[in-house]
C-alpha positions as MATLAB code, in Angstrom:
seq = 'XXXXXXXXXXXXXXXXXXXXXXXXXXXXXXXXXXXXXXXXXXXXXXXXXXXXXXXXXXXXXXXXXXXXXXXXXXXXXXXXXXXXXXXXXXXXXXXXXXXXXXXXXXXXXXXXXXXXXXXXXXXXXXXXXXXXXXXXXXXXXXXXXXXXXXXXXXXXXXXXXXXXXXXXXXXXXXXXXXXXXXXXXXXXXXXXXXXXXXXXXXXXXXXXXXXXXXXXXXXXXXXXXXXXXXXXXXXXXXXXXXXXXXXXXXXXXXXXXXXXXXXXXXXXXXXXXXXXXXXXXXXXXXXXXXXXXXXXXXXXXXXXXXXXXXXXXXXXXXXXXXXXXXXXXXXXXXXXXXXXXXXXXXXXXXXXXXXXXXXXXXXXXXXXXXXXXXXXXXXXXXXXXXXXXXXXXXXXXXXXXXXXXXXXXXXXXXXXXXXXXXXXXXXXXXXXXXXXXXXXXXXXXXXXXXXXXXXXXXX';
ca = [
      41.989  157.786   86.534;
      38.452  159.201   87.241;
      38.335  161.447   90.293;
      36.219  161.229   93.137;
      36.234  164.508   94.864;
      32.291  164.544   95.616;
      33.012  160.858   96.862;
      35.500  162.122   99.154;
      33.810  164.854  100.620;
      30.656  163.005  100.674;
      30.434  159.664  101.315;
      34.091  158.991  103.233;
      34.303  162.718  104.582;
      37.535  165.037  103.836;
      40.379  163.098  104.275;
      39.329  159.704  104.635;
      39.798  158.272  101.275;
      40.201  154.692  101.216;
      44.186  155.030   99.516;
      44.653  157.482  102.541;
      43.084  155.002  105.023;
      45.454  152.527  103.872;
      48.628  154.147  103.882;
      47.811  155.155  107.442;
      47.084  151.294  108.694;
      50.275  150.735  107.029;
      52.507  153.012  108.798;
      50.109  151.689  112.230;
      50.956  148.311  111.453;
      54.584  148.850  110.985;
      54.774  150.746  113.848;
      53.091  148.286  116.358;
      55.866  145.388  114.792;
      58.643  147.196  115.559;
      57.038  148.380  119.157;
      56.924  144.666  119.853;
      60.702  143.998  118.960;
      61.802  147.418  120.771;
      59.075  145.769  123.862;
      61.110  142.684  123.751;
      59.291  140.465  121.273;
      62.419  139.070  119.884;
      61.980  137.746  116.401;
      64.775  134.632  117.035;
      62.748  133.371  119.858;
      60.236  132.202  117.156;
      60.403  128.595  115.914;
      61.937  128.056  112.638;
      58.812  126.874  110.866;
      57.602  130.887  112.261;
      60.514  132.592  111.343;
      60.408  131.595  108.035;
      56.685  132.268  107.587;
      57.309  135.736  109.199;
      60.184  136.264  106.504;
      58.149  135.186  103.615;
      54.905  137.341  104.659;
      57.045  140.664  104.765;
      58.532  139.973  101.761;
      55.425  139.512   99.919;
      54.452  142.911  101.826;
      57.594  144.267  100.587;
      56.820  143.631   96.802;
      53.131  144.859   97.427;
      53.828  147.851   98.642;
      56.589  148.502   95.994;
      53.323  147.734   93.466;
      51.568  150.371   94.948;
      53.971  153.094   95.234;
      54.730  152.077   91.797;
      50.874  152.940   91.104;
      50.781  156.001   93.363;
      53.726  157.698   91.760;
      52.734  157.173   88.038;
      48.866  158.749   88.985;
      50.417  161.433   90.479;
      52.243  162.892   87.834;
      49.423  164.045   85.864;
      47.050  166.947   85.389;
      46.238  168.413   88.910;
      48.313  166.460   90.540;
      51.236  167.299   93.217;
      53.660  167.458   91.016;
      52.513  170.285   89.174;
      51.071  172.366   91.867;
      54.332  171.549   93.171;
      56.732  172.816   90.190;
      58.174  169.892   90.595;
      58.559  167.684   87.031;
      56.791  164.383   88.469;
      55.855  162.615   91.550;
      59.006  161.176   91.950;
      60.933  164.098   91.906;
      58.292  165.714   94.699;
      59.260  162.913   96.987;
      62.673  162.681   96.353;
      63.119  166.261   97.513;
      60.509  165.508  100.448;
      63.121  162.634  101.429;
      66.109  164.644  100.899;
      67.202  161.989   98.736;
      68.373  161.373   94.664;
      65.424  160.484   92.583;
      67.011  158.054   91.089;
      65.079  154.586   92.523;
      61.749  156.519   92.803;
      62.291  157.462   88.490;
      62.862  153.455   88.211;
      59.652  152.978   90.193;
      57.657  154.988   87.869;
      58.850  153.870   84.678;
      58.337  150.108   85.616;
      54.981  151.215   86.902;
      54.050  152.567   83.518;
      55.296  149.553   81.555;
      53.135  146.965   83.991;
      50.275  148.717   82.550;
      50.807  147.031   79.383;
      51.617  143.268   81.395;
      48.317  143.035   83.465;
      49.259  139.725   84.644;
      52.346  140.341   86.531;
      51.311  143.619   87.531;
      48.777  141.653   89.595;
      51.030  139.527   90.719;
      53.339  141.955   92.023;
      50.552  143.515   93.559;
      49.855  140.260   95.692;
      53.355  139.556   96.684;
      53.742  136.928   94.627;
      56.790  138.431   92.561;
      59.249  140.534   93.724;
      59.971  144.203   92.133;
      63.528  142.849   90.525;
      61.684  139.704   89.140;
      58.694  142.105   87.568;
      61.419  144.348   86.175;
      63.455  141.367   84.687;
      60.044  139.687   82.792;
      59.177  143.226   81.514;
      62.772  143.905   79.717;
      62.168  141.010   77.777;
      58.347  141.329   77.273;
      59.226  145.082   75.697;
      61.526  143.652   73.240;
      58.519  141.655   71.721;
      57.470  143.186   68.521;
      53.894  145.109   69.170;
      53.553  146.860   65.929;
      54.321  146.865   62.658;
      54.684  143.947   59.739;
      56.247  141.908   62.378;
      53.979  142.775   65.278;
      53.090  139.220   67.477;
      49.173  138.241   67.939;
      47.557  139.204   70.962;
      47.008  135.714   71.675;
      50.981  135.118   71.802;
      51.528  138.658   73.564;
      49.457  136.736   76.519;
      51.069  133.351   76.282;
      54.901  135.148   76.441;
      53.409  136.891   79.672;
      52.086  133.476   81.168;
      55.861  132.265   79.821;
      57.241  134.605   81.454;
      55.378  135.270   85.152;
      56.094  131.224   85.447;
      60.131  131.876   85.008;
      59.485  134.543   88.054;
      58.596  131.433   90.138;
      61.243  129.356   88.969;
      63.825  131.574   88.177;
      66.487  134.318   89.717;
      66.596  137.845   88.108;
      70.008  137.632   86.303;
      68.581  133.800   85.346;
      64.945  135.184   83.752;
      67.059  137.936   81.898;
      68.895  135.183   80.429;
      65.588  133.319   79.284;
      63.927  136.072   78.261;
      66.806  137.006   75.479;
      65.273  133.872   73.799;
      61.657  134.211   74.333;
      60.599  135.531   71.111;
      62.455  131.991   69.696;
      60.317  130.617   71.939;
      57.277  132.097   71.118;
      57.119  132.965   67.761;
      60.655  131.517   66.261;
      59.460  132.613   62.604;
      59.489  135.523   63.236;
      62.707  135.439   65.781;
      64.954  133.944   62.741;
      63.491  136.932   60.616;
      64.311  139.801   62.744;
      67.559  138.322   63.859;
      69.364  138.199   59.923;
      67.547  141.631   59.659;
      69.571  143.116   63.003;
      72.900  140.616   62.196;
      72.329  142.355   58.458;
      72.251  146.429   59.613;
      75.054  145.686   62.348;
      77.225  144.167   59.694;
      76.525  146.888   57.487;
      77.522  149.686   60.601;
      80.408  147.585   61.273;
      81.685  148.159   57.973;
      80.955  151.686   57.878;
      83.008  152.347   61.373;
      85.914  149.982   60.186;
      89.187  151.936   60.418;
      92.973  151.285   61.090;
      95.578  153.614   61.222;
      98.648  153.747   62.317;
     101.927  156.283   63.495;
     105.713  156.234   64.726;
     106.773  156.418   67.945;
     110.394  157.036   66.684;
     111.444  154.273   68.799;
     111.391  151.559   66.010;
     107.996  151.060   66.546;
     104.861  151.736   65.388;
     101.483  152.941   67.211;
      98.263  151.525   65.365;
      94.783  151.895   66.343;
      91.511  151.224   64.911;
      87.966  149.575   64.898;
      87.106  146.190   62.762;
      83.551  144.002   62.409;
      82.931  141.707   65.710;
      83.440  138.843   62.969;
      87.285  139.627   62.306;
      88.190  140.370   65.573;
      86.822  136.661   67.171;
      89.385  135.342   63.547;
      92.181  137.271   64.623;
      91.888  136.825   68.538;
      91.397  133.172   67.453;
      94.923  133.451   65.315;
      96.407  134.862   68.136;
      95.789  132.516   70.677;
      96.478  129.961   68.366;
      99.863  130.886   68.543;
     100.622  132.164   71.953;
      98.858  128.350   73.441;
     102.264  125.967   72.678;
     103.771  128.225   75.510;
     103.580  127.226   78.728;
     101.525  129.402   81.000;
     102.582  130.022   84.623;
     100.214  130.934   87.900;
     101.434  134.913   87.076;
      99.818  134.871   83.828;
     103.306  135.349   82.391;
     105.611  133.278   79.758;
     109.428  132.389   80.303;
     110.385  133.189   77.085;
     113.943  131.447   78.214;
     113.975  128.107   79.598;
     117.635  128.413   80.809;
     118.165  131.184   83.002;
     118.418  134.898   82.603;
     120.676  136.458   79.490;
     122.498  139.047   79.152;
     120.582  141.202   76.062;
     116.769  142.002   75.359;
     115.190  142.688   78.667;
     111.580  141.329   77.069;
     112.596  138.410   75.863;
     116.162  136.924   77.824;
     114.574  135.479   81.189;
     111.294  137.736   81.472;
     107.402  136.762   82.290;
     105.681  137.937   79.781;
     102.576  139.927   80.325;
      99.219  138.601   78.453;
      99.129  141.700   76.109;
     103.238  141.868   75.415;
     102.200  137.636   74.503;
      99.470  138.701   72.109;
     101.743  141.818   70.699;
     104.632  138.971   70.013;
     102.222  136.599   68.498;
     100.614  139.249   65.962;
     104.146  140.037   64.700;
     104.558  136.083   64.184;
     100.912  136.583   62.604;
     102.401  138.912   60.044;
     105.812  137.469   59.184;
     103.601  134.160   58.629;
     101.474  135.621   55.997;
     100.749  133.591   52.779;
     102.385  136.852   50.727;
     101.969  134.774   47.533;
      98.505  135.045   47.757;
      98.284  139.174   48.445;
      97.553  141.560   45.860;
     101.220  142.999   43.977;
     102.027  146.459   45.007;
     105.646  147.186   43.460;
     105.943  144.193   41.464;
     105.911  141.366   44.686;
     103.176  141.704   47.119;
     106.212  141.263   50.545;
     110.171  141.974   49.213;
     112.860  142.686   51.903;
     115.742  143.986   49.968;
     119.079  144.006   51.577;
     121.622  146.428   50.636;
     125.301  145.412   51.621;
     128.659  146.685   50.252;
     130.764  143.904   48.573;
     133.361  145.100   51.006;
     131.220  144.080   53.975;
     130.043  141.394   52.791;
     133.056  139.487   51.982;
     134.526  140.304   55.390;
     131.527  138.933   56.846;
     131.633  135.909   54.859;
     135.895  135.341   56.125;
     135.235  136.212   59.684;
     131.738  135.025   60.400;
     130.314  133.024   57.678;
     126.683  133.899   57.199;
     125.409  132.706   60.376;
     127.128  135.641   62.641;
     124.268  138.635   61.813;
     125.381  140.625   64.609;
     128.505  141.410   62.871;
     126.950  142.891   59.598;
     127.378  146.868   58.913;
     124.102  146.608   56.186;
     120.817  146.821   56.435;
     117.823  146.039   54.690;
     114.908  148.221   54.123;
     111.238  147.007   53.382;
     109.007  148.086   50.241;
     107.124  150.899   52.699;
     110.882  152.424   53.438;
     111.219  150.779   57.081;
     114.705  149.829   57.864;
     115.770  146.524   59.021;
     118.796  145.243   60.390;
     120.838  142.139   58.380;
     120.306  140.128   60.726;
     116.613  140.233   61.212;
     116.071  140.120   57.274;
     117.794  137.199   56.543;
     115.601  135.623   59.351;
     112.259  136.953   57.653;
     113.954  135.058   54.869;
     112.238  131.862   56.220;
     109.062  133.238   55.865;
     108.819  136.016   52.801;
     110.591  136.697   49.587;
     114.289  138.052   50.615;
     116.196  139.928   47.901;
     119.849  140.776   48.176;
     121.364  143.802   46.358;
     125.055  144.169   46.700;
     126.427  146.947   45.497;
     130.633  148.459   45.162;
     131.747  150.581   47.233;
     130.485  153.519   44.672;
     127.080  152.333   44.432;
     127.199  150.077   41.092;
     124.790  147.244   41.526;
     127.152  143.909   41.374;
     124.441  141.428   42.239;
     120.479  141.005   42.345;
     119.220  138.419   43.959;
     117.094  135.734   43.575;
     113.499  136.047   45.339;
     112.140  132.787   47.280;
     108.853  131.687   48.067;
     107.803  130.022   51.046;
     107.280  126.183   51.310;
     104.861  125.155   49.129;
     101.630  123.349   50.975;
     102.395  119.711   50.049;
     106.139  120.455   51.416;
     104.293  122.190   54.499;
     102.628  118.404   54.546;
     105.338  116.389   53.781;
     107.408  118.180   56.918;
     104.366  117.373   58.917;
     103.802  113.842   58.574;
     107.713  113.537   59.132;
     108.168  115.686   61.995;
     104.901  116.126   64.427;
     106.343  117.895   66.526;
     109.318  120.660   66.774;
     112.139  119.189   65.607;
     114.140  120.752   68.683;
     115.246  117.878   70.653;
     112.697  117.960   74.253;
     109.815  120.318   72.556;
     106.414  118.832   72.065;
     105.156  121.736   70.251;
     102.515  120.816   67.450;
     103.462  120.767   63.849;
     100.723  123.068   63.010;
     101.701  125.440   65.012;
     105.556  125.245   63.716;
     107.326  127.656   61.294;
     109.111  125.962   58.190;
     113.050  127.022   58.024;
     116.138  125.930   56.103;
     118.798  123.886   57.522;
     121.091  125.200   54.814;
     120.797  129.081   55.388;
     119.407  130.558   52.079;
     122.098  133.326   52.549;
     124.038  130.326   52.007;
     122.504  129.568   48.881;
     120.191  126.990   50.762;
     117.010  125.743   48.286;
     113.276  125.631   49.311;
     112.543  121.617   49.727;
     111.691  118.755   52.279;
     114.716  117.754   52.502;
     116.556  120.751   53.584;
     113.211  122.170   55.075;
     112.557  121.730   58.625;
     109.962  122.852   61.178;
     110.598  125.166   64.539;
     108.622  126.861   66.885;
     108.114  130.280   67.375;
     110.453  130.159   70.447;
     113.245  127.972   68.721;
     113.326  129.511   65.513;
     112.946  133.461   66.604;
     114.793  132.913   69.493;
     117.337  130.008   69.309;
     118.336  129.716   65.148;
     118.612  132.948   64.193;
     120.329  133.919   67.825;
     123.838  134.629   67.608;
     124.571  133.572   71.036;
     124.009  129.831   70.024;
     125.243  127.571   67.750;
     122.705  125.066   65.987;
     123.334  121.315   65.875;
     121.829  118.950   63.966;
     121.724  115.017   64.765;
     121.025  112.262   62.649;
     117.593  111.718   64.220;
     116.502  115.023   62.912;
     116.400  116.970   65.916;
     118.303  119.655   66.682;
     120.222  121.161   69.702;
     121.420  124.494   70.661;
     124.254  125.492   72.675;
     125.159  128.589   74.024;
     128.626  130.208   72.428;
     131.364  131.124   74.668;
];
């Protein structure tokens, strides 16, 4: 900006610079409107066709004189200016301390000031009132994130036409709404080169995904474990998809919560006997059924079988269990089974993961001597998996609507029992019936000849 000291001493006199003159009819102006209201000149006693007009003329002034102090503060920050005869690190920071204020707004001011110099078209229309500050600010985010230079850089002639775009969204369009549009503008103005740059970003953000991926995870000593981590935007929408997948055949309630019994509080498990369950302790419940549903045929081997629950169980034990109890009566077994990473598992709970992964039984005497190895067992096979479905549509348990889909495949014939892996003794449960009904202690499983089944609650 060129300055006009001789002007101002000259031809206007000290002091009367034009900008100066301004500001002070300004603060005259403003102070003879509100001498009128404070005289009496109520603004409600105007007619509505006034009122509005009134409205719409000071906030055109408004946005003007936000232009201007936009101008003011960005000129002032220079060589020779206030600001550095000041100390003070720019124009907005002089004011700021003159107002006894944070500097905060007056910074914004600036820096949208500076970046209008590059969009002369709204800048002038911000200047006449025409646009408001927010609207100015919205069209300039997405004018900046135009390319300028470079191999990719856009042609002045389609710079202008994406201003013209955007100044006509400004008198269409709300803030949030133009920030919105103007995410897409360079598809709308130059789409080559939006598709370009768009598998270039998807392409390095896939590439730092990968590089930040991480899981790991820790006991809590409380038969749990901790895990955290970080995985690619991609696998996260598959697995939140998985989980939802599974948590939707339960029915919601206004709390957000699950019964997770449909009969009335139980004595036992204080999650799952009679308890709402919270969104996250839903999702946590599903991604266990995620993992004990995994197709463990198709995993890479690591030990000889890629998922192998080994039960170890005296012969002693297990021959009392099989007078007293038969096999259905888990809570009564002393064994336990332990995974191929070392965790321990109750009886009970591994002949259920039978239904879904390879179960091995090791028997042993009560010195140790192996006595029996058991078979391994695979999961249905798919056109079982189809055959169940087009039989059964729904949950077999008698009153459930759940899909078929979203059904587990078990045996009628418990495979402790020496039960075999076909349609005919393969049936399909829900989450719900088979986790928390079959392989429950507390009830006893009925078939009927319609191939639905019941469950009653033992004495």
């Amino acid at each position: 900006m060129v300055r006009d000291d001789d002007q101002q001493a000259g031809r206007w006199g000290v002091g009367a610079h034009p900008l100066l003159t301004a500001a002070s009819s300004l603060t005259t102006g403003l102070a003879a409107a509100h001498g009128a209201i404070d005289a009496g000149s109520d603004p409600s006693w105007l007619a509505a066709e006034d009122q509005g007009q009134l409205l719409r003329t000071l906030g055109r002034a408004q946005a003007s004189l936000d232009a201007l102090l936009m101008r003011v503060l960005t000129a002032c920050s220079g060589p020779d200016s206030i600001a550095e005869g000041t100390a003070a690190r720019s124009a907005a920071d002089w004011l700021a301390g003159e107002q006894h204020t944070r500097a905060n707004r007056l910074h914004a001011a600036t820096t949208l000031g500076k970046a209008l110099d590059r969009w002369p078209r709204l800048a002038a229309a911000l200047a006449a009132g025409e646009i408001t500050t927010e609207h100015a600010r919205a069209a300039v985010e997405a004018l900046d994130r135009l390319p300028r230079t470079g191999d990719d850089a856009l042609d002045p002639d389609l710079l202008v036409q994406a201003e013209t775009v955007m100044l006509g969204h400004c008198g269409e369009f709300t803030p949030p709404q133009i920030r919105t549009l103007g995410a897409r503008l360079l598809e709308a103005v130059a789409p080559e080169v939006a598709e370009r740059l768009e598998a270039q970003r998807l392409a390095d953000e896939e590439r730092q995904a990968r590089r930040e991926t991480s899981f790991s995870m820790s006991r809590t000593g409380r038969g749990t474990r901790r895990f955290r981590g970080e995985i690619p935007e991609l696998h996260a929408s598959i697995l939140d998809n998985a989980l939802r997948a599974i948590t939707n055949p339960r029915r919601t309630h206004l709390d957000g919560g699950i019964p997770f019994e449909d009969d009335g509080p139980l004595d036992g498990d204080t999650v799952t006997d009679g308890q709402r369950l919270t969104d996250s302790q839903r999702l946590g419940q599903a991604f266990c059924t995620l993992i004990e549903n995994l197709p463990t045929d198709r995993l890479p081997t690591h030990g000889g079988s890629p998922v192998t629950v080994v039960v170890t169980i005296t012969e002693e034990t297990l021959r009392q269990e099989a007078t007293e109890h038969g096999y259905t009566g888990y809570t009564g077994y002393t064994g336990y089974g332990t995974t191929t990473g070392g965790a321990p598992v109750s009886v009970g709970e591994a002949i259920r993961l039978g239904c879904q992964h390879g179960v091995r039984g090791w028997v042993v005497s009560g010195d140790g001597e192996t006595l029996h190895l058991g078979r391994t067992r695979r999961l249905h096979t798919g056109p079982q998996r189809l055959a169940l479905e087009l039989q059964h549509p729904t949950c077999q348990a008698r009153g459930c609507d759940v899909p078929a889909p979203w059904c587990e495949t078990h045996h009628r014939h418990a495979w402790a029992e020496g039960g075999h892996t076909t349609v005919d003794d393969g049936a399909l449960l829900c989450p719900h019936h088979h986790h928390h009904r079959t392989h429950d202690p507390k009830y006893e499983t009925r078939w009927h000849p319609d191939d639905t089944v019941t469950f009653h609650r033992r004495c």
